[in-house]
Amino acid sequence: PYKRVSREFHPEDTLVKINEDVVFGANTPIIIAGPCAVESYEQLLHIAESVKASGAQMLRGGAYKPRTSPYSFQGLKEEGIRILAEVSREVGIPIVSEILSIADVEHFKNHIDMIQIGARNMQNFDLLERVADLGKPILLKRGMSATMEEFLLAAEYILNRGNPNLVLCERGIRTFETSTRNILDLNTLALIQKESHLPIIADPSHAAGRFDIVSPLAKAALAAGAHGLIIEVHNDPAKALSDGKQSLNLKTFDDFMRHKTPAL
Ligand code: PEP
Ligand code: MN
């Protein structure tokens, strides 16, 4: 059903290059870390310096937040993008941030190194095409109820538009189990590496919904061949404006980075 994303049509692994040092799909897993949402310049600067010192190669931070409730913090929006760009320059770390709407393409174009399309927008085909047209690296997250085929067909929209700079992200799917937020689908993480030449990373934070199992899920994903991880990290998770419960603090993230390679 999919062609351009398929290994059948493109047997070699695709490498997605952010800069000389950050390449998805090569031998080194790329670790992206940072807060769910950008809350202030000081907050992001503090987190960026810390996660970089711990070994993260990229910084995450949402400026536009897709929240379940309209009464929850919606992000700093344009101001958040400005803060991300400033911190990125200051600390020397590339950034990934989620776009929610075609209307915001211009803000992302000049300031964001890698544009995230979130689970809720995986099948927003207009958005996929407009973002693909920028030619920049894209991080496409799997929809929370999307099959592997639907996920790869969404990816096909982007490649079909002439942009091969795509990294996939398994971020947990909905099942009957309610004890965690989602289930990290390691089956699909492993199978996609057979089906597709695109790099795939894992998001153990949104899969778990709680910080205390993020580290084992992250290690499991690396053991299953993930080309990287995206992990939510906050300087004070109890006070975070979004997803504090699943955020590692700076010290826990640092501990994870020292011990992330499982002894197999
Ligand atoms: C996020 O990365 O903060 C996010 C909203 O992710 P997802 O789209 O996977 O829910
Ligand atoms: Mn989040």
mmCIF file of C-alpha atoms and ligand atoms in Angstrom:
data_model
loop_
_atom_site.group_PDB
_atom_site.id
_atom_site.type_symbol
_atom_site.label_atom_id
_atom_site.label_comp_id
_atom_site.label_asym_id
_atom_site.label_seq_id
_atom_site.Cartn_x
_atom_site.Cartn_y
_atom_site.Cartn_z
ATOM 1 C CA PRO A 1 0.000 0.000 0.000
ATOM 2 C CA TYR A 2 2.919 2.351 0.594
ATOM 3 C CA LYS A 3 5.750 2.752 -1.877
ATOM 4 C CA ARG A 4 8.212 5.510 -1.115
ATOM 5 C CA VAL A 5 8.470 4.632 2.587
ATOM 6 C CA SER A 6 8.884 0.929 1.871
ATOM 7 C CA ARG A 7 12.145 -1.041 2.019
ATOM 8 C CA GLU A 8 10.998 -2.970 -1.005
ATOM 9 C CA PHE A 9 11.388 0.187 -3.095
ATOM 10 C CA HIS A 10 14.323 1.624 -1.147
ATOM 11 C CA PRO A 11 16.428 -1.065 0.562
ATOM 12 C CA GLU A 12 19.114 1.206 2.148
ATOM 13 C CA ASP A 13 18.528 2.873 5.519
ATOM 14 C CA THR A 14 17.642 6.559 5.229
ATOM 15 C CA LEU A 15 19.723 8.995 7.244
ATOM 16 C CA VAL A 16 18.073 12.205 8.414
ATOM 17 C CA LYS A 17 20.631 14.883 9.078
ATOM 18 C CA ILE A 18 19.925 17.806 11.408
ATOM 19 C CA ASN A 19 23.535 19.036 11.345
ATOM 20 C CA GLU A 20 27.034 17.518 11.080
ATOM 21 C CA ASP A 21 26.777 15.939 14.545
ATOM 22 C CA VAL A 22 23.108 14.963 14.707
ATOM 23 C CA VAL A 23 22.075 12.280 12.231
ATOM 24 C CA PHE A 24 19.090 9.981 12.734
ATOM 25 C CA GLY A 25 19.436 6.439 11.404
ATOM 26 C CA ALA A 26 23.199 6.131 11.856
ATOM 27 C CA ASN A 27 24.815 4.038 14.571
ATOM 28 C CA THR A 28 24.436 6.478 17.462
ATOM 29 C CA PRO A 29 20.933 6.816 18.933
ATOM 30 C CA ILE A 30 19.860 10.461 19.030
ATOM 31 C CA ILE A 31 18.460 11.539 22.390
ATOM 32 C CA ILE A 32 16.003 14.448 22.376
ATOM 33 C CA ALA A 33 15.131 15.853 25.794
ATOM 34 C CA GLY A 34 13.280 18.836 27.212
ATOM 35 C CA PRO A 35 10.004 19.989 28.696
ATOM 36 C CA CYS A 36 6.593 19.103 27.321
ATOM 37 C CA ALA A 37 5.903 22.842 27.034
ATOM 38 C CA VAL A 38 8.125 25.905 26.903
ATOM 39 C CA GLU A 39 7.139 27.870 30.030
ATOM 40 C CA SER A 40 9.692 30.705 30.131
ATOM 41 C CA TYR A 41 13.117 31.675 28.799
ATOM 42 C CA GLU A 42 14.776 30.956 32.157
ATOM 43 C CA GLN A 43 13.102 27.548 32.460
ATOM 44 C CA LEU A 44 14.102 26.448 28.961
ATOM 45 C CA LEU A 45 17.661 27.763 29.259
ATOM 46 C CA HIS A 46 18.168 25.919 32.539
ATOM 47 C CA ILE A 47 16.781 22.637 31.163
ATOM 48 C CA ALA A 48 18.688 22.963 27.856
ATOM 49 C CA GLU A 49 22.055 23.500 29.574
ATOM 50 C CA SER A 50 21.435 20.579 31.866
ATOM 51 C CA VAL A 51 20.219 18.025 29.288
ATOM 52 C CA LYS A 52 23.031 19.000 26.929
ATOM 53 C CA ALA A 53 25.576 18.432 29.696
ATOM 54 C CA SER A 54 23.960 15.018 30.277
ATOM 55 C CA GLY A 55 24.503 14.140 26.607
ATOM 56 C CA ALA A 56 21.215 14.965 24.859
ATOM 57 C CA GLN A 57 21.850 15.950 21.219
ATOM 58 C CA MET A 58 18.554 17.821 20.695
ATOM 59 C CA LEU A 59 16.154 19.927 22.759
ATOM 60 C CA ARG A 60 12.373 19.509 22.679
ATOM 61 C CA GLY A 61 9.755 22.017 23.844
ATOM 62 C CA GLY A 62 6.168 22.638 22.813
ATOM 63 C CA ALA A 63 5.152 26.202 21.969
ATOM 64 C CA TYR A 64 1.729 25.216 20.614
ATOM 65 C CA LYS A 65 0.218 22.522 22.832
ATOM 66 C CA PRO A 66 -2.646 20.207 21.793
ATOM 67 C CA ARG A 67 -4.354 19.827 25.172
ATOM 68 C CA THR A 68 -7.321 17.548 25.865
ATOM 69 C CA SER A 69 -9.049 20.293 27.843
ATOM 70 C CA PRO A 70 -9.501 23.840 26.507
ATOM 71 C CA TYR A 71 -8.896 25.058 30.073
ATOM 72 C CA SER A 72 -5.382 23.604 30.217
ATOM 73 C CA PHE A 73 -2.253 25.632 29.372
ATOM 74 C CA GLN A 74 -2.152 25.977 25.590
ATOM 75 C CA GLY A 75 1.495 27.007 25.235
ATOM 76 C CA LEU A 76 3.272 30.349 24.774
ATOM 77 C CA LYS A 77 2.753 30.106 20.989
ATOM 78 C CA GLU A 78 4.818 32.663 18.986
ATOM 79 C CA GLU A 79 6.641 33.762 22.109
ATOM 80 C CA GLY A 80 7.500 30.087 22.755
ATOM 81 C CA ILE A 81 9.052 29.783 19.297
ATOM 82 C CA ARG A 82 11.150 32.903 19.960
ATOM 83 C CA ILE A 83 12.345 31.443 23.268
ATOM 84 C CA LEU A 84 13.226 28.117 21.633
ATOM 85 C CA ALA A 85 15.253 29.841 18.918
ATOM 86 C CA GLU A 86 17.098 32.018 21.432
ATOM 87 C CA VAL A 87 17.940 29.145 23.765
ATOM 88 C CA SER A 88 19.018 26.995 20.837
ATOM 89 C CA ARG A 89 21.484 29.687 19.751
ATOM 90 C CA GLU A 90 22.750 30.350 23.232
ATOM 91 C CA VAL A 91 23.293 26.734 24.229
ATOM 92 C CA GLY A 92 24.216 25.396 20.791
ATOM 93 C CA ILE A 93 21.621 22.647 20.573
ATOM 94 C CA PRO A 94 19.130 22.026 17.730
ATOM 95 C CA ILE A 95 15.418 22.047 18.515
ATOM 96 C CA VAL A 96 12.262 20.119 17.729
ATOM 97 C CA SER A 97 8.801 21.591 18.307
ATOM 98 C CA GLU A 98 5.250 20.622 17.402
ATOM 99 C CA ILE A 99 3.179 22.469 14.822
ATOM 100 C CA LEU A 100 -0.608 22.372 15.171
ATOM 101 C CA SER A 101 -1.832 24.418 12.263
ATOM 102 C CA ILE A 102 -0.974 25.386 8.695
ATOM 103 C CA ALA A 103 -1.416 28.998 9.814
ATOM 104 C CA ASP A 104 1.804 28.738 11.847
ATOM 105 C CA VAL A 105 4.077 27.362 9.134
ATOM 106 C CA GLU A 106 5.908 30.700 8.775
ATOM 107 C CA HIS A 107 6.895 30.840 12.478
ATOM 108 C CA PHE A 108 8.401 27.363 12.241
ATOM 109 C CA LYS A 109 10.119 27.776 8.904
ATOM 110 C CA ASN A 110 12.946 30.014 9.999
ATOM 111 C CA HIS A 111 13.461 29.020 13.618
ATOM 112 C CA ILE A 112 12.823 25.317 14.213
ATOM 113 C CA ASP A 113 15.354 22.663 13.117
ATOM 114 C CA MET A 114 12.894 19.771 13.113
ATOM 115 C CA ILE A 115 9.123 20.107 12.960
ATOM 116 C CA GLN A 116 7.036 17.688 14.992
ATOM 117 C CA ILE A 117 3.632 16.557 13.775
ATOM 118 C CA GLY A 118 1.867 15.107 16.795
ATOM 119 C CA ALA A 119 -0.273 12.027 17.344
ATOM 120 C CA ARG A 120 -3.493 14.059 17.036
ATOM 121 C CA ASN A 121 -2.478 15.366 13.622
ATOM 122 C CA MET A 122 -0.970 12.230 12.093
ATOM 123 C CA GLN A 123 -3.787 12.102 9.551
ATOM 124 C CA ASN A 124 -4.163 15.846 9.039
ATOM 125 C CA PHE A 125 -3.103 15.403 5.434
ATOM 126 C CA ASP A 126 -3.141 19.111 4.515
ATOM 127 C CA LEU A 127 -0.796 19.824 7.392
ATOM 128 C CA LEU A 128 1.480 16.902 6.407
ATOM 129 C CA GLU A 129 1.797 18.271 2.876
ATOM 130 C CA ARG A 130 2.316 21.899 3.857
ATOM 131 C CA VAL A 131 5.008 21.003 6.369
ATOM 132 C CA ALA A 132 6.624 18.587 3.904
ATOM 133 C CA ASP A 133 6.847 21.452 1.391
ATOM 134 C CA LEU A 134 9.222 23.320 3.724
ATOM 135 C CA GLY A 135 11.792 20.602 2.997
ATOM 136 C CA LYS A 136 12.932 20.582 6.631
ATOM 137 C CA PRO A 137 13.368 17.492 8.815
ATOM 138 C CA ILE A 138 10.056 16.255 10.239
ATOM 139 C CA LEU A 139 9.280 14.129 13.280
ATOM 140 C CA LEU A 140 5.989 12.288 12.667
ATOM 141 C CA LYS A 141 4.355 10.730 15.705
ATOM 142 C CA ARG A 142 2.075 7.745 15.428
ATOM 143 C CA GLY A 143 -1.594 8.447 16.045
ATOM 144 C CA MET A 144 -2.801 6.959 19.323
ATOM 145 C CA SER A 145 -5.121 4.535 17.511
ATOM 146 C CA ALA A 146 -3.323 4.277 14.172
ATOM 147 C CA THR A 147 -2.285 0.934 12.728
ATOM 148 C CA MET A 148 1.228 0.526 11.354
ATOM 149 C CA GLU A 149 -0.185 0.720 7.840
ATOM 150 C CA GLU A 150 -2.010 3.993 8.566
ATOM 151 C CA PHE A 151 1.173 5.360 10.156
ATOM 152 C CA LEU A 152 3.274 4.458 7.108
ATOM 153 C CA LEU A 153 0.659 5.855 4.729
ATOM 154 C CA ALA A 154 0.781 9.159 6.618
ATOM 155 C CA ALA A 155 4.574 9.056 6.173
ATOM 156 C CA GLU A 156 4.006 8.328 2.468
ATOM 157 C CA TYR A 157 2.196 11.698 2.140
ATOM 158 C CA ILE A 158 5.385 13.440 3.237
ATOM 159 C CA LEU A 159 7.782 11.483 1.018
ATOM 160 C CA ASN A 160 5.375 11.735 -1.896
ATOM 161 C CA ARG A 161 5.649 15.494 -1.547
ATOM 162 C CA GLY A 162 9.373 15.280 -2.216
ATOM 163 C CA ASN A 163 10.655 15.550 1.355
ATOM 164 C CA PRO A 164 12.694 12.493 2.417
ATOM 165 C CA ASN A 165 13.825 14.019 5.760
ATOM 166 C CA LEU A 166 11.396 12.117 7.906
ATOM 167 C CA VAL A 167 11.841 10.424 11.280
ATOM 168 C CA LEU A 168 8.996 8.308 12.677
ATOM 169 C CA CYS A 169 8.107 8.173 16.378
ATOM 170 C CA GLU A 170 6.320 5.389 18.282
ATOM 171 C CA ARG A 171 4.703 7.125 21.265
ATOM 172 C CA GLY A 172 2.338 4.512 22.662
ATOM 173 C CA ILE A 173 -1.074 3.325 21.533
ATOM 174 C CA ARG A 174 -4.459 3.069 23.232
ATOM 175 C CA THR A 175 -5.512 -0.376 24.424
ATOM 176 C CA PHE A 176 -7.872 -1.871 27.045
ATOM 177 C CA GLU A 177 -5.164 -1.365 29.692
ATOM 178 C CA THR A 178 -5.798 1.669 31.896
ATOM 179 C CA SER A 179 -2.939 1.363 34.394
ATOM 180 C CA THR A 180 -0.628 3.413 32.156
ATOM 181 C CA ARG A 181 -1.426 6.251 29.749
ATOM 182 C CA ASN A 182 -0.630 4.179 26.638
ATOM 183 C CA ILE A 183 1.254 1.025 25.665
ATOM 184 C CA LEU A 184 4.664 1.421 24.013
ATOM 185 C CA ASP A 185 4.246 -0.759 20.941
ATOM 186 C CA LEU A 186 7.647 -2.439 20.635
ATOM 187 C CA ASN A 187 6.190 -4.856 18.078
ATOM 188 C CA THR A 188 5.600 -2.041 15.621
ATOM 189 C CA LEU A 189 8.880 -0.348 16.548
ATOM 190 C CA ALA A 190 10.705 -3.546 15.535
ATOM 191 C CA LEU A 191 8.504 -4.373 12.547
ATOM 192 C CA ILE A 192 8.731 -0.886 11.008
ATOM 193 C CA GLN A 193 12.499 -1.333 10.751
ATOM 194 C CA LYS A 194 11.815 -4.320 8.472
ATOM 195 C CA GLU A 195 9.053 -2.586 6.489
ATOM 196 C CA SER A 196 10.593 0.847 6.058
ATOM 197 C CA HIS A 197 13.989 2.468 5.511
ATOM 198 C CA LEU A 198 13.015 5.515 7.614
ATOM 199 C CA PRO A 199 14.560 6.057 11.051
ATOM 200 C CA ILE A 200 12.191 5.466 13.966
ATOM 201 C CA ILE A 201 12.549 6.733 17.531
ATOM 202 C CA ALA A 202 10.486 6.081 20.672
ATOM 203 C CA ASP A 203 8.735 8.401 23.111
ATOM 204 C CA PRO A 204 8.605 6.493 26.412
ATOM 205 C CA SER A 205 7.197 9.554 28.244
ATOM 206 C CA HIS A 206 3.835 9.691 26.453
ATOM 207 C CA ALA A 207 3.685 5.890 26.355
ATOM 208 C CA ALA A 208 4.091 5.628 30.123
ATOM 209 C CA GLY A 209 2.300 8.705 31.429
ATOM 210 C CA ARG A 210 4.355 8.325 34.630
ATOM 211 C CA PHE A 211 8.013 9.116 35.185
ATOM 212 C CA ASP A 212 8.947 6.026 37.160
ATOM 213 C CA ILE A 213 8.805 3.594 34.215
ATOM 214 C CA VAL A 214 10.234 5.924 31.552
ATOM 215 C CA SER A 215 13.776 4.617 31.969
ATOM 216 C CA PRO A 216 12.985 0.873 31.523
ATOM 217 C CA LEU A 217 10.744 1.617 28.519
ATOM 218 C CA ALA A 218 13.465 3.774 26.982
ATOM 219 C CA LYS A 219 16.060 1.013 27.392
ATOM 220 C CA ALA A 220 13.663 -1.540 25.908
ATOM 221 C CA ALA A 221 13.118 0.696 22.869
ATOM 222 C CA LEU A 222 16.877 1.052 22.306
ATOM 223 C CA ALA A 223 17.280 -2.708 22.655
ATOM 224 C CA ALA A 224 14.557 -3.121 19.993
ATOM 225 C CA GLY A 225 16.563 -0.984 17.572
ATOM 226 C CA ALA A 226 15.126 2.517 18.055
ATOM 227 C CA HIS A 227 17.304 5.150 16.354
ATOM 228 C CA GLY A 228 16.708 7.520 19.232
ATOM 229 C CA LEU A 229 14.409 8.668 22.012
ATOM 230 C CA ILE A 230 12.377 11.745 22.839
ATOM 231 C CA ILE A 231 12.044 12.174 26.602
ATOM 232 C CA GLU A 232 10.215 14.814 28.637
ATOM 233 C CA VAL A 233 12.486 16.447 31.204
ATOM 234 C CA HIS A 234 11.553 19.289 33.571
ATOM 235 C CA ASN A 235 13.515 21.160 36.229
ATOM 236 C CA ASP A 236 10.554 20.919 38.647
ATOM 237 C CA PRO A 237 8.078 18.292 37.388
ATOM 238 C CA ALA A 238 5.605 18.896 40.251
ATOM 239 C CA LYS A 239 5.116 22.472 39.002
ATOM 240 C CA ALA A 240 5.150 21.723 35.251
ATOM 241 C CA LEU A 241 2.344 23.337 33.238
ATOM 242 C CA SER A 242 1.894 20.146 31.231
ATOM 243 C CA ASP A 243 2.797 16.457 31.535
ATOM 244 C CA GLY A 244 4.642 16.867 34.848
ATOM 245 C CA LYS A 245 3.663 13.366 35.989
ATOM 246 C CA GLN A 246 5.605 11.754 33.158
ATOM 247 C CA SER A 247 8.578 14.146 33.196
ATOM 248 C CA LEU A 248 11.984 13.131 34.491
ATOM 249 C CA ASN A 249 13.778 15.690 36.613
ATOM 250 C CA LEU A 250 17.268 16.836 35.625
ATOM 251 C CA LYS A 251 19.034 14.400 37.925
ATOM 252 C CA THR A 252 16.934 11.368 36.912
ATOM 253 C CA PHE A 253 17.555 12.171 33.254
ATOM 254 C CA ASP A 254 21.279 12.424 33.918
ATOM 255 C CA ASP A 255 21.228 9.032 35.688
ATOM 256 C CA PHE A 256 19.355 7.547 32.738
ATOM 257 C CA MET A 257 21.925 8.881 30.269
ATOM 258 C CA ARG A 258 24.762 7.236 32.223
ATOM 259 C CA HIS A 259 23.082 3.824 32.249
ATOM 260 C CA LYS A 260 20.925 3.797 29.141
ATOM 261 C CA THR A 261 22.638 0.973 27.313
ATOM 262 C CA PRO A 262 21.208 -2.240 28.691
ATOM 263 C CA ALA A 263 23.579 -5.108 29.389
ATOM 264 C CA LEU A 264 22.300 -7.652 26.899
HETATM 265 C C1 PEP B 1 4.147 15.986 22.986
HETATM 266 O O1 PEP B 1 5.187 15.584 22.415
HETATM 267 O O2 PEP B 1 4.154 16.748 23.977
HETATM 268 C C2 PEP B 1 2.853 15.464 22.488
HETATM 269 C C3 PEP B 1 1.728 16.160 22.629
HETATM 270 O O3 PEP B 1 2.974 14.236 21.933
HETATM 271 P P1 PEP B 1 1.875 13.291 21.212
HETATM 272 O O4 PEP B 1 1.500 13.987 19.960
HETATM 273 O O5 PEP B 1 2.644 12.021 20.997
HETATM 274 O O6 PEP B 1 0.730 13.129 22.190
HETATM 275 MN MN MN B 2 3.777 16.133 26.461
#
